[in-house]
Coordinates of C-alpha atoms and ligand atoms in Angstrom, one line a residue:
M1 CA 209.5 181.4 133.7
M2 CA 208.2 183.9 131.2
L3 CA 205.5 185.0 133.5
H4 CA 208.0 185.5 136.2
Y5 CA 210.0 187.8 134.0
L6 CA 206.8 189.7 133.0
K7 CA 205.8 190.3 136.6
S8 CA 209.2 191.1 138.0
Y9 CA 210.4 193.5 135.2
F10 CA 207.1 194.9 133.9
G11 CA 204.8 194.3 136.8
Y12 CA 202.1 192.6 134.8
D13 CA 200.3 189.4 135.8
S14 CA 199.3 188.0 132.4
F15 CA 200.1 188.3 128.8
R16 CA 197.9 190.0 126.2
P17 CA 196.7 188.0 123.2
L18 CA 199.6 186.6 121.1
Q19 CA 202.4 188.0 123.3
Q20 CA 203.2 184.6 124.8
E21 CA 203.1 182.8 121.4
I22 CA 205.4 185.4 119.8
I23 CA 207.9 185.3 122.7
T24 CA 208.0 181.5 122.6
H25 CA 208.6 181.6 118.8
I26 CA 211.4 184.1 119.1
L27 CA 213.0 182.2 122.0
A28 CA 213.1 179.1 119.8
G29 CA 215.3 181.1 117.5
R30 CA 212.9 181.6 114.6
D31 CA 212.1 184.6 112.4
C32 CA 208.6 186.2 112.3
L33 CA 206.6 189.2 111.3
V34 CA 204.2 190.6 113.8
L35 CA 201.2 192.8 113.0
M36 CA 199.7 194.4 116.0
P37 CA 197.7 197.6 116.4
T38 CA 199.2 200.6 118.2
G39 CA 198.9 200.0 121.9
G40 CA 198.6 196.2 121.4
G41 CA 201.7 195.6 123.4
K42 CA 204.4 194.9 120.8
S43 CA 207.4 196.1 122.8
I44 CA 207.1 193.3 125.4
C45 CA 207.2 190.7 122.6
F46 CA 210.8 191.5 121.9
Q47 CA 211.9 193.1 125.2
L48 CA 211.1 190.0 127.2
P49 CA 213.0 187.6 124.9
A50 CA 215.9 190.1 124.9
L51 CA 216.0 189.8 128.7
M52 CA 216.0 186.1 128.6
M53 CA 218.5 185.5 125.8
E54 CA 222.2 185.8 126.1
G55 CA 223.8 188.8 124.5
T56 CA 222.3 192.1 123.2
A57 CA 219.2 192.6 121.1
L58 CA 219.6 195.1 118.3
V59 CA 216.4 197.1 117.8
V60 CA 216.1 199.1 114.6
S61 CA 213.7 202.0 115.0
P62 CA 213.2 205.0 112.6
L63 CA 212.4 207.7 115.1
V64 CA 214.8 209.3 117.5
S65 CA 212.0 210.3 119.9
L66 CA 210.5 206.8 120.0
M67 CA 213.9 205.4 120.8
K68 CA 214.3 207.8 123.6
D69 CA 210.9 206.9 125.0
Q70 CA 211.5 203.2 124.9
V71 CA 214.9 203.4 126.4
E72 CA 213.6 205.5 129.3
S73 CA 210.8 203.1 129.9
L74 CA 213.2 200.2 130.0
R75 CA 215.6 201.9 132.3
A76 CA 212.7 202.9 134.6
N77 CA 212.1 199.2 134.9
G78 CA 215.7 198.5 135.7
I79 CA 216.6 197.1 132.3
A80 CA 220.0 197.9 130.8
A81 CA 219.2 199.6 127.5
A82 CA 220.7 202.4 125.3
A83 CA 220.2 204.1 122.0
L84 CA 222.6 205.0 119.2
N85 CA 221.6 207.6 116.7
S86 CA 222.7 210.8 115.1
T87 CA 221.8 213.0 118.0
H88 CA 224.4 211.5 120.3
S89 CA 227.8 213.0 120.9
E90 CA 230.9 211.1 120.2
G91 CA 231.5 210.7 123.9
E92 CA 228.1 209.1 124.4
Q93 CA 228.7 206.8 121.5
R94 CA 232.0 205.7 122.9
E95 CA 230.4 204.9 126.2
V96 CA 227.7 202.9 124.5
G97 CA 230.4 201.1 122.6
E98 CA 232.2 200.2 125.8
R99 CA 229.0 198.8 127.4
L100 CA 228.4 196.7 124.4
R101 CA 231.9 195.3 124.4
H102 CA 231.4 194.3 128.0
G103 CA 228.1 192.7 127.3
Q104 CA 226.4 195.1 129.7
L105 CA 223.4 196.0 127.5
K106 CA 220.3 193.8 127.0
L107 CA 218.9 196.0 124.3
L108 CA 220.4 198.6 121.9
Y109 CA 218.1 200.8 119.9
V110 CA 219.7 202.0 116.7
S111 CA 218.6 204.0 113.7
P112 CA 219.0 202.2 110.4
E113 CA 221.6 204.7 109.1
K114 CA 223.7 204.2 112.2
L115 CA 223.4 200.4 112.1
L116 CA 224.5 200.3 108.5
A117 CA 227.3 202.8 109.0
E118 CA 228.6 201.1 112.2
K119 CA 227.8 197.6 111.1
D120 CA 231.4 196.2 111.3
F121 CA 232.0 197.6 114.7
L122 CA 228.6 196.6 116.1
L123 CA 228.7 193.1 114.9
K124 CA 232.3 192.6 116.1
A125 CA 231.7 194.2 119.5
T126 CA 228.4 192.6 120.2
K127 CA 227.0 189.2 120.8
V128 CA 223.7 189.8 119.0
S129 CA 220.9 187.8 120.6
L130 CA 218.1 189.1 118.4
L131 CA 217.5 191.5 115.6
V132 CA 214.3 193.5 115.8
I133 CA 213.0 195.7 113.1
D134 CA 210.4 198.0 114.5
E135 CA 208.0 199.9 112.2
A136 CA 208.9 197.4 109.6
H137 CA 206.4 198.8 107.0
C138 CA 209.0 201.6 106.5
I139 CA 210.8 199.1 104.2
S140 CA 208.1 199.0 101.7
Q141 CA 207.3 201.6 99.0
W142 CA 203.7 200.4 99.3
G143 CA 203.5 201.4 102.9
H144 CA 202.6 205.0 103.8
D145 CA 205.9 205.8 105.4
F146 CA 208.6 204.6 103.1
R147 CA 212.2 205.1 104.3
P148 CA 215.0 204.3 101.8
E149 CA 217.5 203.4 104.6
Y150 CA 215.3 200.5 105.5
T151 CA 215.7 198.7 102.2
Q152 CA 219.4 198.1 103.1
L153 CA 218.4 196.0 106.2
G154 CA 218.0 192.8 104.2
V155 CA 221.7 192.2 104.1
L156 CA 221.8 191.8 107.9
R157 CA 220.1 188.5 107.5
S158 CA 223.3 187.0 105.9
D159 CA 225.6 188.9 108.3
L160 CA 223.8 187.2 111.2
P161 CA 222.7 183.8 109.9
D162 CA 222.0 182.3 113.3
V163 CA 220.2 185.2 114.9
P164 CA 216.4 185.4 114.9
V165 CA 214.9 188.4 113.1
A166 CA 211.6 189.7 114.3
A167 CA 209.8 192.5 112.4
F168 CA 207.0 194.5 113.9
T169 CA 204.4 196.9 112.5
A170 CA 201.0 198.4 113.3
T171 CA 199.9 198.9 109.7
A172 CA 200.4 196.6 106.8
D173 CA 198.1 195.4 104.1
K174 CA 198.8 192.2 102.2
I175 CA 201.2 193.8 99.6
T176 CA 203.2 195.5 102.3
R177 CA 203.3 192.4 104.4
N178 CA 204.8 190.3 101.6
D179 CA 207.2 193.0 100.8
I180 CA 208.5 193.1 104.4
V181 CA 209.0 189.3 104.4
E182 CA 210.8 189.3 101.2
Q183 CA 213.0 192.3 101.7
L184 CA 214.1 191.3 105.2
R185 CA 214.7 187.8 103.9
L186 CA 212.8 186.3 106.8
Q187 CA 213.4 182.5 107.0
P188 CA 210.4 180.2 106.7
I189 CA 209.4 177.6 109.3
A190 CA 208.9 173.9 108.7
T191 CA 205.7 174.4 106.7
G192 CA 207.7 176.4 104.2
E193 CA 206.0 179.7 105.1
V194 CA 207.3 182.6 107.1
K195 CA 205.5 182.9 110.4
V196 CA 203.3 185.9 110.5
F197 CA 201.4 186.8 113.7
V198 CA 198.3 188.9 113.1
S199 CA 196.6 190.1 116.2
S200 CA 193.2 191.6 116.3
F201 CA 193.1 195.2 115.3
D202 CA 190.2 195.9 117.5
R203 CA 190.7 198.5 120.2
P204 CA 187.5 198.1 122.2
N205 CA 188.5 200.9 124.6
L206 CA 188.3 203.5 121.8
S207 CA 184.7 204.7 121.4
L208 CA 183.7 205.7 117.9
D209 CA 181.4 208.6 117.2
V210 CA 180.6 210.5 114.0
R211 CA 178.8 213.9 113.9
R212 CA 177.3 215.0 110.7
G213 CA 177.0 218.5 109.4
Y214 CA 178.1 220.5 112.4
S215 CA 179.0 224.2 112.1
A216 CA 182.3 225.5 113.3
D217 CA 180.7 226.8 116.5
E218 CA 178.9 223.6 117.2
K219 CA 182.1 221.7 116.8
I220 CA 183.9 223.9 119.3
R221 CA 181.0 223.4 121.8
V222 CA 181.2 219.7 121.4
I223 CA 185.0 219.8 121.9
M224 CA 184.7 222.0 125.0
D225 CA 182.2 219.5 126.4
L226 CA 184.6 216.7 125.7
I227 CA 187.4 218.5 127.4
R228 CA 185.2 219.2 130.5
R229 CA 184.2 215.6 130.6
H230 CA 187.9 214.7 130.8
S231 CA 188.9 217.1 133.4
L232 CA 189.8 216.1 136.9
S233 CA 189.4 218.3 139.9
E234 CA 192.6 218.2 141.8
A235 CA 192.1 217.0 145.3
T236 CA 194.0 219.4 147.4
D237 CA 193.9 222.9 145.8
G238 CA 190.6 222.6 144.0
N239 CA 192.3 223.3 140.6
V240 CA 191.0 221.6 137.6
V241 CA 193.4 219.5 135.6
M242 CA 192.7 218.7 132.0
Q243 CA 193.6 215.3 130.6
S244 CA 195.3 214.9 127.3
G245 CA 193.7 215.0 123.9
I246 CA 194.4 215.6 120.2
V247 CA 192.3 217.5 117.7
Y248 CA 193.3 216.6 114.2
C249 CA 192.6 219.3 111.5
L250 CA 192.9 219.2 107.7
S251 CA 194.9 222.5 107.3
R252 CA 197.5 224.4 109.2
K253 CA 195.2 227.4 109.4
T254 CA 192.5 225.4 111.0
T255 CA 194.9 224.0 113.7
E256 CA 195.7 227.6 114.6
E257 CA 192.1 228.8 114.6
V258 CA 190.8 225.9 116.7
A259 CA 193.7 226.4 119.2
T260 CA 192.9 230.1 119.5
K261 CA 189.2 229.4 120.1
L262 CA 189.9 226.8 122.7
C263 CA 192.4 229.2 124.4
A264 CA 189.8 231.9 124.5
R265 CA 187.6 229.4 126.4
G266 CA 190.3 228.8 129.0
V267 CA 191.8 225.6 127.6
D268 CA 195.6 225.4 127.2
A269 CA 195.7 224.3 123.6
R270 CA 198.5 224.8 121.0
P271 CA 198.7 224.2 117.3
Y272 CA 201.2 221.8 115.7
H273 CA 201.9 221.6 112.0
A274 CA 204.7 221.2 109.5
G275 CA 204.9 225.0 108.9
M276 CA 206.3 225.6 112.4
S277 CA 210.0 225.5 113.2
V278 CA 211.4 222.2 114.4
R279 CA 212.1 223.8 117.7
D280 CA 208.6 224.9 118.2
R281 CA 207.2 221.6 117.2
E282 CA 209.5 219.8 119.5
R283 CA 208.5 222.0 122.4
V284 CA 204.8 221.3 121.7
Q285 CA 205.4 217.6 121.5
D286 CA 207.5 217.6 124.6
D287 CA 205.0 219.6 126.7
F288 CA 202.2 217.3 125.5
A289 CA 204.2 214.1 126.4
N290 CA 205.0 215.5 129.8
D291 CA 201.5 216.4 130.7
R292 CA 202.3 220.2 130.7
L293 CA 200.1 220.8 127.7
P294 CA 196.7 219.1 127.6
V295 CA 195.4 219.8 124.1
V296 CA 197.2 219.8 120.7
C297 CA 195.4 220.9 117.5
A298 CA 197.5 219.2 114.9
T299 CA 197.8 218.2 111.3
I300 CA 198.5 214.6 110.6
A301 CA 202.2 215.3 111.2
F302 CA 201.7 215.0 114.9
G303 CA 201.9 211.9 117.1
M304 CA 204.3 209.7 115.1
G305 CA 207.1 209.8 117.5
I306 CA 205.4 209.5 120.9
D307 CA 204.5 206.6 123.0
K308 CA 202.3 208.7 125.4
S309 CA 199.9 206.2 126.8
N310 CA 197.3 208.5 128.5
V311 CA 195.6 210.3 125.6
R312 CA 192.0 210.4 126.6
F313 CA 190.3 211.8 123.5
V314 CA 191.0 212.2 119.8
V315 CA 188.9 214.5 117.7
H316 CA 188.9 214.7 113.9
Y317 CA 187.8 218.2 113.3
N318 CA 187.7 217.4 109.5
L319 CA 187.1 214.2 107.7
P320 CA 190.4 212.2 107.3
K321 CA 191.6 211.2 103.8
S322 CA 191.7 207.5 104.4
M323 CA 190.7 204.8 106.9
E324 CA 194.4 203.9 107.4
G325 CA 195.2 207.4 108.5
F326 CA 192.0 207.7 110.6
Y327 CA 192.7 204.4 112.5
Q328 CA 196.3 205.3 113.1
E329 CA 195.4 208.7 114.5
I330 CA 192.7 207.4 116.8
G331 CA 195.1 204.6 117.7
R332 CA 197.2 207.2 119.5
G333 CA 194.5 207.4 122.1
G334 CA 194.0 205.0 125.0
R335 CA 197.2 203.0 124.7
D336 CA 197.1 202.2 128.3
G337 CA 193.9 200.3 127.7
L338 CA 191.7 202.8 129.5
P339 CA 188.7 204.4 127.8
C340 CA 189.4 207.0 125.1
E341 CA 186.7 208.9 123.3
T342 CA 186.9 209.7 119.6
I343 CA 184.8 212.0 117.6
L344 CA 184.8 212.5 113.9
F345 CA 183.1 215.6 112.4
Y346 CA 181.9 215.2 108.9
N347 CA 180.4 217.7 106.5
V348 CA 180.2 218.4 102.9
G349 CA 182.8 221.1 102.8
D350 CA 185.4 218.6 103.8
L351 CA 184.3 216.1 101.3
I352 CA 184.6 218.7 98.5
A353 CA 188.0 219.8 99.6
L354 CA 189.3 216.2 99.9
R355 CA 187.9 215.3 96.6
S356 CA 189.8 218.1 94.9
F357 CA 193.0 217.0 96.7
A358 CA 192.5 213.5 95.5
D359 CA 191.7 214.6 91.9
G360 CA 194.8 216.7 91.8
S361 CA 197.1 214.0 93.3
A362 CA 199.5 211.7 91.4
Q363 CA 197.6 208.6 92.6
R364 CA 194.2 209.9 91.6
E365 CA 192.3 206.7 91.5
I366 CA 193.7 205.2 94.7
N367 CA 193.1 208.3 96.6
N368 CA 189.6 208.7 95.5
E369 CA 188.9 205.1 96.3
K370 CA 190.4 205.6 99.8
L371 CA 188.2 208.7 100.3
D372 CA 185.1 206.7 99.1
R373 CA 185.7 204.2 101.9
M374 CA 186.2 206.9 104.4
Q375 CA 183.0 208.5 103.4
E376 CA 181.2 205.1 103.6
Y377 CA 182.4 204.8 107.2
A378 CA 181.2 208.3 108.1
E379 CA 177.8 207.7 106.6
S380 CA 177.4 204.2 108.0
Q381 CA 174.1 203.2 109.6
V382 CA 175.5 200.0 111.0
C383 CA 178.0 199.4 113.8
R384 CA 181.0 201.5 112.9
R385 CA 183.5 199.1 114.4
R386 CA 182.3 196.4 112.1
I387 CA 183.1 198.5 109.1
L388 CA 186.4 199.6 110.4
L389 CA 187.6 196.1 111.2
N390 CA 186.2 194.8 108.0
Y391 CA 188.2 197.3 106.1
F392 CA 191.3 195.9 107.8
G393 CA 190.3 192.4 106.8
E394 CA 188.9 191.3 110.1
A395 CA 185.4 189.9 110.4
M396 CA 183.4 190.8 113.5
D397 CA 180.3 188.9 114.2
H398 CA 178.6 191.2 116.7
D399 CA 177.9 194.9 117.2
C400 CA 180.4 196.6 119.4
G401 CA 178.1 198.6 121.7
N402 CA 180.8 201.4 121.9
C403 CA 180.0 203.4 118.8
D404 CA 177.3 206.0 118.2
V405 CA 175.3 203.8 115.9
C406 CA 175.2 201.0 118.5
K407 CA 174.4 203.5 121.3
N408 CA 171.7 205.4 119.4
P409 CA 170.4 203.1 116.6
P410 CA 168.8 205.4 114.0
T411 CA 165.0 205.6 114.0
R412 CA 163.4 206.6 110.7
F413 CA 160.4 208.5 109.5
D414 CA 158.8 209.2 106.2
G415 CA 161.0 212.0 104.8
T416 CA 159.4 212.1 101.3
M417 CA 158.1 215.6 101.8
L418 CA 161.3 217.0 103.0
V419 CA 163.2 215.4 100.2
Q420 CA 160.8 216.8 97.6
K421 CA 161.2 220.3 99.0
A422 CA 164.9 220.1 98.8
L423 CA 165.1 218.5 95.3
S424 CA 162.5 220.9 93.9
A425 CA 164.5 223.8 95.2
L426 CA 167.6 222.3 93.6
A427 CA 165.8 221.6 90.3
R428 CA 164.6 225.2 90.1
T429 CA 168.2 226.4 90.1
S430 CA 168.8 224.2 87.1
E431 CA 170.9 222.1 89.4
M432 CA 173.4 224.8 89.7
A433 CA 173.5 225.0 93.5
G434 CA 175.6 223.6 96.3
F435 CA 174.6 222.7 99.8
R436 CA 174.7 226.2 101.1
L437 CA 172.6 227.8 98.4
V438 CA 170.0 225.1 98.5
I439 CA 169.7 225.6 102.2
D440 CA 169.4 229.4 101.8
I441 CA 166.6 228.9 99.3
L442 CA 164.8 226.4 101.5
R443 CA 165.2 228.7 104.6
G444 CA 164.3 231.8 102.7
N445 CA 167.6 233.6 103.3
C446 CA 168.2 236.5 101.0
S447 CA 171.9 235.9 100.6
P448 CA 173.8 237.9 97.8
T449 CA 173.8 234.8 95.5
V450 CA 170.1 234.3 96.1
R451 CA 169.3 237.9 95.1
E452 CA 171.8 237.9 92.2
Y453 CA 170.0 235.0 90.5
G454 CA 166.5 236.0 91.6
Y455 CA 166.0 232.8 93.6
D456 CA 164.0 234.7 96.1
K457 CA 161.2 234.7 93.4
L458 CA 161.1 230.9 93.3
K459 CA 158.0 229.1 94.4
T460 CA 160.2 227.0 96.7
F461 CA 161.8 230.0 98.4
G462 CA 161.3 229.6 102.1
V463 CA 159.3 226.4 102.0
G464 CA 161.8 224.8 104.5
R465 CA 161.8 227.6 107.0
D466 CA 160.5 225.4 109.8
V467 CA 163.6 223.2 109.7
P468 CA 166.8 224.7 111.2
A469 CA 169.7 225.1 108.8
R470 CA 171.9 222.6 110.6
D471 CA 169.2 220.0 110.3
W472 CA 169.0 220.7 106.6
Q473 CA 172.7 220.0 106.4
D474 CA 172.2 216.7 108.0
Y475 CA 169.2 215.8 105.8
L476 CA 171.1 216.7 102.7
L477 CA 174.0 214.5 103.7
Q478 CA 171.5 211.7 104.2
M479 CA 170.0 212.3 100.8
L480 CA 173.5 212.3 99.3
Q481 CA 174.2 209.0 101.0
L482 CA 170.9 207.6 99.7
G483 CA 171.9 208.4 96.2
L484 CA 169.1 211.0 95.6
F485 CA 171.6 213.5 94.2
E486 CA 175.4 213.5 93.5
I487 CA 178.0 216.1 93.9
D488 CA 179.5 217.0 90.5
Y489 CA 183.0 217.8 91.4
R490 CA 183.8 218.9 87.8
D491 CA 181.0 221.5 87.8
D492 CA 181.9 223.6 90.9
S493 CA 180.6 220.8 93.1
H494 CA 177.0 221.6 92.2
L495 CA 174.4 219.0 93.1
K496 CA 172.8 216.9 90.3
I497 CA 169.6 215.0 90.9
T498 CA 169.9 211.2 90.1
G499 CA 167.2 209.0 88.5
Q500 CA 166.4 207.8 92.0
G501 CA 166.0 211.3 93.2
R502 CA 163.7 212.1 90.3
D503 CA 161.5 209.2 91.3
V504 CA 161.0 210.8 94.7
L505 CA 160.6 214.3 93.4
F506 CA 157.8 213.2 91.1
G507 CA 156.1 211.1 93.7
R508 CA 156.9 207.8 92.2
S509 CA 158.7 206.5 95.3
K510 CA 159.0 207.3 99.0
V511 CA 162.0 207.8 101.2
Q512 CA 162.8 207.1 104.9
L513 CA 165.2 209.5 106.6
A514 CA 166.9 209.0 110.0
V515 CA 165.7 211.1 112.9
I516 CA 168.4 213.6 113.9
V517 CA 169.6 213.1 117.4
R518 CA 171.5 216.0 118.8
E519 CA 173.1 216.2 122.2
D520 CA 171.9 219.0 124.4
L521 CA 174.9 221.4 124.3
S522 CA 173.3 223.9 126.7
V523 CA 174.8 224.4 130.2
K524 CA 171.9 222.7 131.8
G525 CA 172.1 219.7 129.6
R526 CA 175.8 219.4 130.2
K527 CA 175.5 219.5 133.9
K528 CA 172.9 216.8 133.9
R529 CA 175.0 214.6 131.7
M530 CA 178.1 215.1 133.8
A531 CA 176.3 214.2 137.0
A532 CA 175.0 211.0 135.4
E533 CA 178.5 210.1 134.3
R534 CA 180.0 210.7 137.6
Q535 CA 177.4 208.5 139.2
L536 CA 178.3 205.8 136.7
M537 CA 181.9 206.0 137.6
L538 CA 181.2 205.7 141.3
V539 CA 179.2 202.6 140.7
G540 CA 181.6 201.0 138.2
Q541 CA 184.7 201.1 140.3
Q542 CA 185.4 201.9 143.9
E543 CA 188.1 204.3 142.8
D544 CA 189.0 207.2 145.1
A545 CA 189.1 210.2 142.8
V546 CA 190.7 212.4 145.4
L547 CA 193.5 209.9 146.0
F548 CA 194.0 209.6 142.2
G549 CA 194.6 213.4 142.1
K550 CA 197.2 213.2 144.8
L551 CA 198.9 210.2 143.2
R552 CA 199.0 212.1 139.9
K553 CA 200.7 215.0 141.6
L554 CA 203.3 212.8 143.2
R555 CA 204.0 211.1 139.9
M556 CA 204.6 214.5 138.4
Q557 CA 207.1 215.4 141.1
V558 CA 208.9 212.1 140.7
A559 CA 209.0 212.6 136.9
I560 CA 210.4 216.1 137.1
S561 CA 213.1 215.0 139.5
L562 CA 214.1 212.2 137.2
G563 CA 213.7 214.3 134.0
V564 CA 211.3 211.8 132.3
A565 CA 207.7 211.9 131.2
P566 CA 205.1 211.1 133.9
Y567 CA 203.9 208.0 132.0
I568 CA 207.4 206.6 132.2
V569 CA 207.1 206.6 136.0
F570 CA 203.7 204.9 136.1
S571 CA 200.9 204.7 133.5
D572 CA 197.5 206.2 134.2
K573 CA 196.2 202.7 134.4
T574 CA 198.6 201.8 137.1
L575 CA 197.7 205.0 139.0
H576 CA 194.0 204.2 138.7
A577 CA 194.7 200.7 140.1
M578 CA 196.5 202.2 143.0
A579 CA 193.6 204.6 143.8
T580 CA 191.2 201.6 143.6
Q581 CA 193.3 199.0 145.6
K582 CA 194.8 201.5 148.0
P583 CA 197.7 199.4 149.0
I584 CA 199.0 200.4 152.5
T585 CA 202.2 198.2 152.6
V586 CA 205.1 198.0 150.2
S587 CA 204.4 194.4 149.5
E588 CA 200.7 195.1 148.7
F589 CA 202.0 197.9 146.5
G590 CA 204.0 195.3 144.5
N591 CA 200.7 193.5 143.6
V592 CA 199.4 196.5 141.6
S593 CA 199.5 195.9 137.9
G594 CA 202.3 197.8 136.3
V595 CA 204.5 197.8 139.4
G596 CA 207.6 195.7 138.7
E597 CA 210.4 194.9 141.1
H598 CA 212.5 197.9 140.1
K599 CA 209.7 200.5 140.4
L600 CA 208.7 198.9 143.7
R601 CA 212.1 199.4 145.1
L602 CA 212.4 203.0 143.8
Y603 CA 208.9 204.4 144.4
G604 CA 207.1 201.9 146.7
K605 CA 207.9 203.8 149.9
V606 CA 206.8 207.3 148.8
F607 CA 203.6 206.1 147.1
V608 CA 202.6 203.9 150.0
K609 CA 203.4 206.8 152.4
L610 CA 201.0 209.1 150.5
I611 CA 198.3 206.4 150.4
R612 CA 198.6 205.8 154.1
E613 CA 198.4 209.5 154.9
H614 CA 195.4 209.8 152.7
Q615 CA 193.7 206.9 154.5
G616 CA 194.5 208.7 157.8
L617 CA 197.0 206.0 158.9
T618 CA 199.9 207.5 160.8
D619 CA 202.9 205.5 161.9
Ligands
ADP1 P1 202.7 199.1 120.9 O1 204.2 199.2 120.8 O2 202.2 197.9 120.4 O3 202.0 200.4 120.5 P2 203.2 199.1 123.7 O4 204.2 198.0 123.7 O5 203.7 200.5 123.9 O6 202.3 199.0 122.5 O7 202.2 198.7 124.8 C1 201.1 199.5 125.1 C2 200.8 199.6 126.6 O8 200.3 198.3 127.1 C3 202.0 199.9 127.4 O9 201.6 200.8 128.4 C4 202.4 198.5 128.0 O10 203.1 198.7 129.2 C5 201.1 197.9 128.2 N1 201.2 196.4 128.2 C6 201.8 195.6 127.3 N2 201.7 194.3 127.6 C7 200.9 194.2 128.7 C8 200.4 193.2 129.5 N3 200.7 191.9 129.2 N4 199.6 193.5 130.5 C9 199.3 194.8 130.8 N5 199.8 195.8 130.1 C10 200.6 195.6 129.1
ZN2 ZN1 179.1 199.6 117.3

């Protein structure tokens, strides 16, 4: 029965992990808290019971844009849903009220303010089947996104004693979790405990990749390469279409600089940050969601309110502040389950800047601790996904095979000499130097500081000329990680040699360093790599790329005519399935994953027509 609903409304053949258990639990009329990562498939866990139960499910959601997205997706599947929030006119609200009274809505999305303000009316007019609290971590001051309005929601439990309450969130540590259960007054099951479903936080389709010590130019080159890798050549007119990606930056200024550099290289990229007007920000978000703008360079403010499922790459141009933030940001990629590439750039400048933010913040200790963990992740020499999942309390017993450490396990060499050169250069400045100055001395660059302090007279001046500056960056980061020196954040971030470092400097112990692997960013190297990847794609799946381009265009036309985002019409995943299965009858089309009965009725004919024409079938 449940499977039948899943197929006919959503077009899917099977449940994802935990979905079925959660739905069964809710249908039995019980409360629960669900922790699932972004993209894990939370919505279906309450949308499907809402369809099967008598009455209307109330869904509390904090963001207007998210509500709009979800309501559009539901309607696109032929499900009666509406939203009620401050952006609606009185007329619209009245209409929603009418539909509620007549029991015509299966789901009503409502902001917490609106729900509390209109409680009497809503509870009188509606036969509430289910109360859903989405983004439930907003209730807790411990969470990272506290909203005072949420704390009032607990009273609803007593207003609706017989209605099951289901709370959902993608981020919640133990404290937040308990806080949600308590504040929402969730009812325990027979064992005396409140049922909490925790699904795996692993997102195997997100690749993890960290690049150490890259310069600004090198970062841009890597990003350009990434963008090219994720471009499709449009079948008919030979135009190149770029797929969607986000570049997260630490500062507003950087978002603008990076966007400008990408534009100069022919990429349609725009910045997004809190310093822009609401209108400008909305426009960027809207264009991005609707596939009109491929790349957004954003501060962390971006991405909260969109359900866009086809983000194909996420770059962290700077080191993030915490693992929570990092995971949430990369989690905005690949929500349709298709591969999404993520790259994190890490260098010492970021570390110093973030340290000083943390030191100056109100929660100094916590923020420094969070940054430590982030740094450990970036410096890891073991499978990064293991560290990531471990951080979120999940044990993983195997390497993932989809991170840079797994793909290129570090090989080591005796780096004692290199380390001695660097540490002796540092020692001769009386440990009054940062990364850049040490590198200038090693490389023999007569920079103003070098000349001012007479470092060009040092015996070590120029002893590391044979190693490129960017490699020195990397080696110094490795040495930092090995504990050979520390950054003294209280003394202008100068480097201080540790006891362990002295042992190496004076020949009492040896050091192994990791060989630096750099991808070939030259044009020739790129072409070679792209050809290899294309080959791989051809072998992996029999997908017709030309057909995919045509389908994508048709999807865009349909989306424009309906005034919705393309992913509301069909997800990328569904489009890929079409280009692979190439259904040539409407009933075959109905078998494609993601095509429910409603969409089959609405779009089956036009899509099948296009596929038939593409296959040279005329009728
Ligand atoms: P979340 O709210 O947890 O971030 P969504 O509910 O938006 O995730 O689901 C993410 C994507 O996965 C959506 O495109 C959704 O249609 C798809 N999805 C959910 N459940 C299934 C399923 N059982 N089979 C295939 N796709 C699914
Ligand atoms: Zn791995």
